[in-house]
PDB file of C-alpha atoms in Angstrom:
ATOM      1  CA  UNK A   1       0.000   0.000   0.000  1.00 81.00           C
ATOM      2  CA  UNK A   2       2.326   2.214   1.103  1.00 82.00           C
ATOM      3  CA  UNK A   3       4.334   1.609  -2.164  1.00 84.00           C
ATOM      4  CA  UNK A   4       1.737   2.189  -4.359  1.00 90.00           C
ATOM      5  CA  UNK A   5       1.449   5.998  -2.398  1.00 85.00           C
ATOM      6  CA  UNK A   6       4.523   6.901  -3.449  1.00 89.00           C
ATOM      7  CA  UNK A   7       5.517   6.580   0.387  1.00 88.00           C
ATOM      8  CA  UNK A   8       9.176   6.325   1.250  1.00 91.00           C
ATOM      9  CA  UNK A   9       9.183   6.586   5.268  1.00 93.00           C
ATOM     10  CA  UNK A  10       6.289   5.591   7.314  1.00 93.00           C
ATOM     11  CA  UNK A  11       5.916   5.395  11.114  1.00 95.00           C
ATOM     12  CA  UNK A  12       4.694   2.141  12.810  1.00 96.00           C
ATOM     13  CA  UNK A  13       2.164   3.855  15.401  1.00 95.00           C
ATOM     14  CA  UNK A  14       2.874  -0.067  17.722  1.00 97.00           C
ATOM     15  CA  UNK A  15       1.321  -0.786  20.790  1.00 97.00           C
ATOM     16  CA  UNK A  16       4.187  -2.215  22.776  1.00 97.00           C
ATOM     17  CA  UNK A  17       2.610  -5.945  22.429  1.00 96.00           C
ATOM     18  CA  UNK A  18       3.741  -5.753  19.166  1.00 97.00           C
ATOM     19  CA  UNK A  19       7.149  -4.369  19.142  1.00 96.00           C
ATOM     20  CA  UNK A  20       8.909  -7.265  18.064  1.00 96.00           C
ATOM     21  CA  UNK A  21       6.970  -7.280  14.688  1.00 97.00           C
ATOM     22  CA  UNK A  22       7.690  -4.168  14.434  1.00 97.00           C
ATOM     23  CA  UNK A  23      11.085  -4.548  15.047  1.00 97.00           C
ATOM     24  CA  UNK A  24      11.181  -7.222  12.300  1.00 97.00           C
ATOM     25  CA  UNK A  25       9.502  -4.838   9.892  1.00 95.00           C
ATOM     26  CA  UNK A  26      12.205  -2.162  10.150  1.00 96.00           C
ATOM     27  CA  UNK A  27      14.416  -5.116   9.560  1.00 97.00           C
ATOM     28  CA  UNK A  28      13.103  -6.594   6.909  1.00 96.00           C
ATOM     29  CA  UNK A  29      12.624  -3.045   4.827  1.00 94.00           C
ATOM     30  CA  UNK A  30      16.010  -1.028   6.207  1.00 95.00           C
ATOM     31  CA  UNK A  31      15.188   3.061   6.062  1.00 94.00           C
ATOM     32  CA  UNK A  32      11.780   2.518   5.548  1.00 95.00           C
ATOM     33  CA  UNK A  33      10.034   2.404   8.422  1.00 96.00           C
ATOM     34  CA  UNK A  34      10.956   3.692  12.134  1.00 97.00           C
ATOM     35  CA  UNK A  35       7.892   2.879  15.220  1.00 97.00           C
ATOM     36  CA  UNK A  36       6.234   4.537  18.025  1.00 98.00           C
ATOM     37  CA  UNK A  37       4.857   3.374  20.883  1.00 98.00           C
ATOM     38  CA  UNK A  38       1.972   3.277  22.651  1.00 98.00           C
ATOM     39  CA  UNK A  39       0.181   1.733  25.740  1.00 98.00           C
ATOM     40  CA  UNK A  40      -3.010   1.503  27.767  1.00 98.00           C
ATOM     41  CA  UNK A  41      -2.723   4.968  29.891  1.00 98.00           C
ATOM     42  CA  UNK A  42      -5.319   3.930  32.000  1.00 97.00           C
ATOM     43  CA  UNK A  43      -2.994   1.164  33.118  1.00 97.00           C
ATOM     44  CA  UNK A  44      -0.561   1.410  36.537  1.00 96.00           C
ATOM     45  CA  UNK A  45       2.274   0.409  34.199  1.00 97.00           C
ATOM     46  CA  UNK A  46       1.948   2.366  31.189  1.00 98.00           C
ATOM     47  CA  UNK A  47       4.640   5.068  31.961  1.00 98.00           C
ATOM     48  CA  UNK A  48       7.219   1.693  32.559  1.00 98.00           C
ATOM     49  CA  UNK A  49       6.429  -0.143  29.134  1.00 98.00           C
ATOM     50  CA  UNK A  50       6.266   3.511  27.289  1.00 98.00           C
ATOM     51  CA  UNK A  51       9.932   4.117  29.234  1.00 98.00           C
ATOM     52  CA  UNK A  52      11.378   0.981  28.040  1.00 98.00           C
ATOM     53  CA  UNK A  53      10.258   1.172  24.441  1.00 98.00           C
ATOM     54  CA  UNK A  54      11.657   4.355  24.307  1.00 98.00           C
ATOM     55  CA  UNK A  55      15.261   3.301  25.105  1.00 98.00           C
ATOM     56  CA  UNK A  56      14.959   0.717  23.178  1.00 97.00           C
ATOM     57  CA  UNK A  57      14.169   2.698  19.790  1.00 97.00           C
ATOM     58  CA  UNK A  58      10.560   4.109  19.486  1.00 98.00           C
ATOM     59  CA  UNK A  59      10.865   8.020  18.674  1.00 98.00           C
ATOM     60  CA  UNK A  60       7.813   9.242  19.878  1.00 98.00           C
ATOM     61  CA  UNK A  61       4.762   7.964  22.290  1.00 98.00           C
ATOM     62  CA  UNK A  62       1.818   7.438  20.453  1.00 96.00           C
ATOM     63  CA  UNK A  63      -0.796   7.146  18.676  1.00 96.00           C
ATOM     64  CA  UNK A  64      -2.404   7.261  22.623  1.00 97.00           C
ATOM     65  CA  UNK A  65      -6.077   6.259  21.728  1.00 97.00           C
ATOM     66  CA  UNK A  66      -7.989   5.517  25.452  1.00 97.00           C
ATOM     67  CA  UNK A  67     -11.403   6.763  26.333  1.00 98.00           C
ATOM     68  CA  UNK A  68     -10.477   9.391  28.677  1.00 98.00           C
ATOM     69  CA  UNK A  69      -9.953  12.956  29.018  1.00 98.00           C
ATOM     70  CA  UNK A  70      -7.207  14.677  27.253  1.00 98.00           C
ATOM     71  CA  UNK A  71      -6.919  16.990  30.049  1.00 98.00           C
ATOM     72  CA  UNK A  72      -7.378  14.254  32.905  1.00 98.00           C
ATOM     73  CA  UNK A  73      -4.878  12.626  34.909  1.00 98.00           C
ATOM     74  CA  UNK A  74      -4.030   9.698  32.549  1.00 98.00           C
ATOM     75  CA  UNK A  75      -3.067  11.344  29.536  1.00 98.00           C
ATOM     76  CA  UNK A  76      -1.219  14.418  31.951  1.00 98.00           C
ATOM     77  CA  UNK A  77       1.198  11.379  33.336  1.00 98.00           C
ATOM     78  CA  UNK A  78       2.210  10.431  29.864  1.00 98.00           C
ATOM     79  CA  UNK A  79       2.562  14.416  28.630  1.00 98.00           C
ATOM     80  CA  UNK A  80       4.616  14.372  32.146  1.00 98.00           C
ATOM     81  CA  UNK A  81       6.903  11.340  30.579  1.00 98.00           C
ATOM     82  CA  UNK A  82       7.215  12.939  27.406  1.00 98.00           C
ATOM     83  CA  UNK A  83       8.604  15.657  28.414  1.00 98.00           C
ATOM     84  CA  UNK A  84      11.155  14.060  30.914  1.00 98.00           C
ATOM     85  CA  UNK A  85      12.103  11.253  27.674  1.00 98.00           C
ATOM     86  CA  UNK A  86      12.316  14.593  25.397  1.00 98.00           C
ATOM     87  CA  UNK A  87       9.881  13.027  22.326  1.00 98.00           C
ATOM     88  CA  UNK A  88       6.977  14.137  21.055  1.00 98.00           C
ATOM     89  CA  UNK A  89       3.120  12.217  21.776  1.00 98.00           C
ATOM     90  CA  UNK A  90       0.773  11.951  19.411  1.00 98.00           C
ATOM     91  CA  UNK A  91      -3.015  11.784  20.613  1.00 97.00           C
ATOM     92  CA  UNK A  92      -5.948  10.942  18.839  1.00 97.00           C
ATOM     93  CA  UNK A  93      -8.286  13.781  19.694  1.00 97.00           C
ATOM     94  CA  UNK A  94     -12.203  12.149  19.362  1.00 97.00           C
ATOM     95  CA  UNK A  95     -15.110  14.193  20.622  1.00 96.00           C
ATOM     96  CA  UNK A  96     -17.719  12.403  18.869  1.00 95.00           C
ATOM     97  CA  UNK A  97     -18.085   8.625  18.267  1.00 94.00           C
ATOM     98  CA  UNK A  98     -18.258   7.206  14.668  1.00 91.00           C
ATOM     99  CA  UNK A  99     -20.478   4.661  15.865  1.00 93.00           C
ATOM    100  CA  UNK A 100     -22.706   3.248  18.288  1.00 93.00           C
ATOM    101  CA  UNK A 101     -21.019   1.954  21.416  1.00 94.00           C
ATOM    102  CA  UNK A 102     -17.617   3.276  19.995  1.00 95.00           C
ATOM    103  CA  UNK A 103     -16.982   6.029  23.064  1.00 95.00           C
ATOM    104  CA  UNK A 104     -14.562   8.697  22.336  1.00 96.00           C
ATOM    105  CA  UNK A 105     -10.894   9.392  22.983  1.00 97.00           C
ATOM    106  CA  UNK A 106      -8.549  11.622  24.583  1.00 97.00           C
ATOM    107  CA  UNK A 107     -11.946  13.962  24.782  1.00 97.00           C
ATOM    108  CA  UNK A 108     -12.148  17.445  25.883  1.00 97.00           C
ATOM    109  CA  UNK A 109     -10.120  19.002  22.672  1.00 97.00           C
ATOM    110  CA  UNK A 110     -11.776  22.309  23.334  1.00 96.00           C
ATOM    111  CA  UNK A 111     -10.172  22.858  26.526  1.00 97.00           C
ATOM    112  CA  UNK A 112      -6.556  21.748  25.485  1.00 98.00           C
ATOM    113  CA  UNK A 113      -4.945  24.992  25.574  1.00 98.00           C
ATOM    114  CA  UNK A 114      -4.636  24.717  29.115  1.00 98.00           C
ATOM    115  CA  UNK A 115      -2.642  21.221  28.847  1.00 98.00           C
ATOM    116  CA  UNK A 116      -0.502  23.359  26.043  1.00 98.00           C
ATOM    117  CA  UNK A 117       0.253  25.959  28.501  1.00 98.00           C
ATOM    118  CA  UNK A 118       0.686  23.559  31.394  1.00 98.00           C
ATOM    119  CA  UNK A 119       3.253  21.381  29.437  1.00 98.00           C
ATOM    120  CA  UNK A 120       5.208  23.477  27.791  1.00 98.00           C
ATOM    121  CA  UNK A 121       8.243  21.173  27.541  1.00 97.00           C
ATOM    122  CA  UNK A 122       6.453  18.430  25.975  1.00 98.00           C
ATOM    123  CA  UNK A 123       6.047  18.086  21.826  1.00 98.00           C
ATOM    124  CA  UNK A 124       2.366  17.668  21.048  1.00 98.00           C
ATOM    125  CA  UNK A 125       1.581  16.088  17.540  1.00 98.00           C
ATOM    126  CA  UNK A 126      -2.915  16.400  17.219  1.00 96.00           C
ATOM    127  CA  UNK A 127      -4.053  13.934  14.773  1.00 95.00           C
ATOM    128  CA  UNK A 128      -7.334  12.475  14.435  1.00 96.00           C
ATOM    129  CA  UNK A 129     -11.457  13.585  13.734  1.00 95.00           C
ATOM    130  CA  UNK A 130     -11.689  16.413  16.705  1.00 97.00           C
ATOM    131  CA  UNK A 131      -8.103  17.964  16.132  1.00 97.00           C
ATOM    132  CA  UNK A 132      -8.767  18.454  12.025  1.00 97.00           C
ATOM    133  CA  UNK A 133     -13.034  19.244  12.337  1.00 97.00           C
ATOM    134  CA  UNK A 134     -11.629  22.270  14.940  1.00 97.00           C
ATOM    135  CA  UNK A 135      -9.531  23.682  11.776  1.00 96.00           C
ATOM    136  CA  UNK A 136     -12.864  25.559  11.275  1.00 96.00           C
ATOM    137  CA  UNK A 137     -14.656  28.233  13.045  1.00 97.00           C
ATOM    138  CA  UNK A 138     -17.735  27.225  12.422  1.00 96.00           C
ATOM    139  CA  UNK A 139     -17.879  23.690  13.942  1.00 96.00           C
ATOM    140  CA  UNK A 140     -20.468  22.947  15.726  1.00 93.00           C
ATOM    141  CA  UNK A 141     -19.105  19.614  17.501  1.00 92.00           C
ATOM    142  CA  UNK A 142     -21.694  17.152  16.111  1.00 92.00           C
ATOM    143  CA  UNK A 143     -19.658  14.975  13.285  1.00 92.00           C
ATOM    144  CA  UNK A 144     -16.540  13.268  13.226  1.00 91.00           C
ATOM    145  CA  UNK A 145     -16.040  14.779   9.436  1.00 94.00           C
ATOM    146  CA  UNK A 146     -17.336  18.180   8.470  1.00 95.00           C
ATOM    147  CA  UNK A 147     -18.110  18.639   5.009  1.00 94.00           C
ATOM    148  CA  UNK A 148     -18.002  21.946   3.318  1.00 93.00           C
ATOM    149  CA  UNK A 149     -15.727  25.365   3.096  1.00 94.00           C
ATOM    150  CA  UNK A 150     -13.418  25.803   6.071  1.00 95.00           C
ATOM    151  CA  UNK A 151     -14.317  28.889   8.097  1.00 95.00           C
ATOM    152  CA  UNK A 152     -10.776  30.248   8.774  1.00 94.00           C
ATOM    153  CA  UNK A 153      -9.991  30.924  12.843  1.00 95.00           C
ATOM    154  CA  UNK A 154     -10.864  27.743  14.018  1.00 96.00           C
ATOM    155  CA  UNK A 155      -9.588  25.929  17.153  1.00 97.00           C
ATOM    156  CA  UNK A 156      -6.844  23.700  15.650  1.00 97.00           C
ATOM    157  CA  UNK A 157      -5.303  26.664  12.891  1.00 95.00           C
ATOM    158  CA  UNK A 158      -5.134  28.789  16.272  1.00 97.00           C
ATOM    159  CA  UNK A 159      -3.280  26.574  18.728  1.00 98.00           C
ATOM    160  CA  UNK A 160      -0.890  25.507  16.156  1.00 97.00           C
ATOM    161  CA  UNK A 161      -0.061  29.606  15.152  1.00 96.00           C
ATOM    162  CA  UNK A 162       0.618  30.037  18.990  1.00 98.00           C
ATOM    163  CA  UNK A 163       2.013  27.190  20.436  1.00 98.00           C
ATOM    164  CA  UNK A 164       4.994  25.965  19.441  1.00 97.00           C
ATOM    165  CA  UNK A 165       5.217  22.796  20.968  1.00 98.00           C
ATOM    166  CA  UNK A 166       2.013  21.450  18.755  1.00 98.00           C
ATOM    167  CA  UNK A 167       2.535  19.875  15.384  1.00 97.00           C
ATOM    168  CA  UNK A 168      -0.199  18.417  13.268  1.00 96.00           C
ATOM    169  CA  UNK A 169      -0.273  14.750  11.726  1.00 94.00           C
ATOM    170  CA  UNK A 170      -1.901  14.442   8.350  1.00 89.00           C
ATOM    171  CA  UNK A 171      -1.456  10.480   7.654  1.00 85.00           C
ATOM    172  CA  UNK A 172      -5.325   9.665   8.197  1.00 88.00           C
ATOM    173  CA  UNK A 173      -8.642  10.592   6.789  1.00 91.00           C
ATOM    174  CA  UNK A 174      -9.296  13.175   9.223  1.00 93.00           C
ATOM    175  CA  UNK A 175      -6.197  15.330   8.067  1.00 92.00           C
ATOM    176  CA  UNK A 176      -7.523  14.377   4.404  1.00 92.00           C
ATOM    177  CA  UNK A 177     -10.527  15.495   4.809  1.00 93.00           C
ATOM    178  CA  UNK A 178      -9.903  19.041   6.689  1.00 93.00           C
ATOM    179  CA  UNK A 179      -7.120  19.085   3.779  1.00 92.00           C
ATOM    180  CA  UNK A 180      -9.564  18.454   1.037  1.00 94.00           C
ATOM    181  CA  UNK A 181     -12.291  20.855   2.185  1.00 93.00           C
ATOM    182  CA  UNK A 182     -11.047  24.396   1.329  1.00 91.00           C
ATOM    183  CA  UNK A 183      -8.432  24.334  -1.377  1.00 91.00           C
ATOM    184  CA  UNK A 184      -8.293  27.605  -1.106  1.00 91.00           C
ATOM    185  CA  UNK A 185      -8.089  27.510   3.064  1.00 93.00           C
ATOM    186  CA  UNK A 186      -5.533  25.108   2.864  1.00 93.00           C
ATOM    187  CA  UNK A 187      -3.259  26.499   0.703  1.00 92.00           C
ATOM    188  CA  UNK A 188      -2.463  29.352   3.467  1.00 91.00           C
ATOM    189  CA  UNK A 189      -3.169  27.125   5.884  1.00 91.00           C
ATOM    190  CA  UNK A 190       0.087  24.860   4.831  1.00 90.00           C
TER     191      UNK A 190
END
């Protein structure tokens, strides 16, 4: 898939179960891939596994995808750990569930300038529906992907202007989508 994309580098977003095969990957295809890791942050030993994957090659933490708050207590330990291991986390920011019974993750997007502020030694990357609907002004919180022209001054466009410790990550369909919405938006948006 990935070759067929025209993609040369990818990232391995691996839960830690799974970093031998993702060891064997980067093996297997040298230069072409390097991983992450992530881990249950609502588990006592999430910060230890996350530690330990870090020394032993992951670059970042992440993609950290648990139903709780992204301002509560869970997801604040691993922004704490972050910081102290000096790589960047990548959340997946989900206000609104694509499905019944699906729950949402790292919730709470609106308020995440304060966890900017409060962290700002730790490298945030947003990725996912709520981080890339809040690239308009006009959304209204209700869908997981906003059709129509982008209202410019939305939530996502402003945090990343002022704070410099949050990137963006375009790789799924939520980035595509914000992306494909405004040609004209994203052009100065970019």
């Amino acid at each position: 898939h990935i070759e067929g994309c025209g993609v040369t580098r990818a990232v391995l977003l691996t839960a830690v179960q799974q970093e031998d095969r993702a060891k064997g990957l980067m093996e297997k295809y040298p230069g072409r891939f390097v991983r992450s890791a992530s881990a249950n942050v609502m588990r006592p030993e999430a910060a230890d596994l996350l530690t330990k994957a870090i020394k032993d090659g992951a670059l970042m933490l992440g993609e950290l995808k648990d139903h709780v708050a992204a301002d509560g207590p869970e997801l604040r330990r691993m922004y704490d750990l972050a910081a102290e291991l000096d790589v960047p986390v990548l959340i997946h920011f989900q206000d609104v569930p694509n499905y019944t019974g699906e729950g949402v993750f790292a919730s709470g997007f609106k308020r995440f300038e304060g966890v900017l502020k409060a962290y700002p030694k730790t490298k945030f990357v947003g990725h996912a529906n709520e981080f890339w609907a809040n690239i308009s002004a006009d959304y209204a919180g209700d869908a997981s992907y906003p059709v129509g022209p982008i209202k410019p001054g939305g939530l996502s466009d402003k945090l990343l202007s002022d704070y410099g410790n949050l990137c963006a990550d375009l790789s799924a369909n939520s980035g595509n989508n914000a992306l494909s919405r405004s040609p004209e938006f994203t052009a100065g948006f970019l």
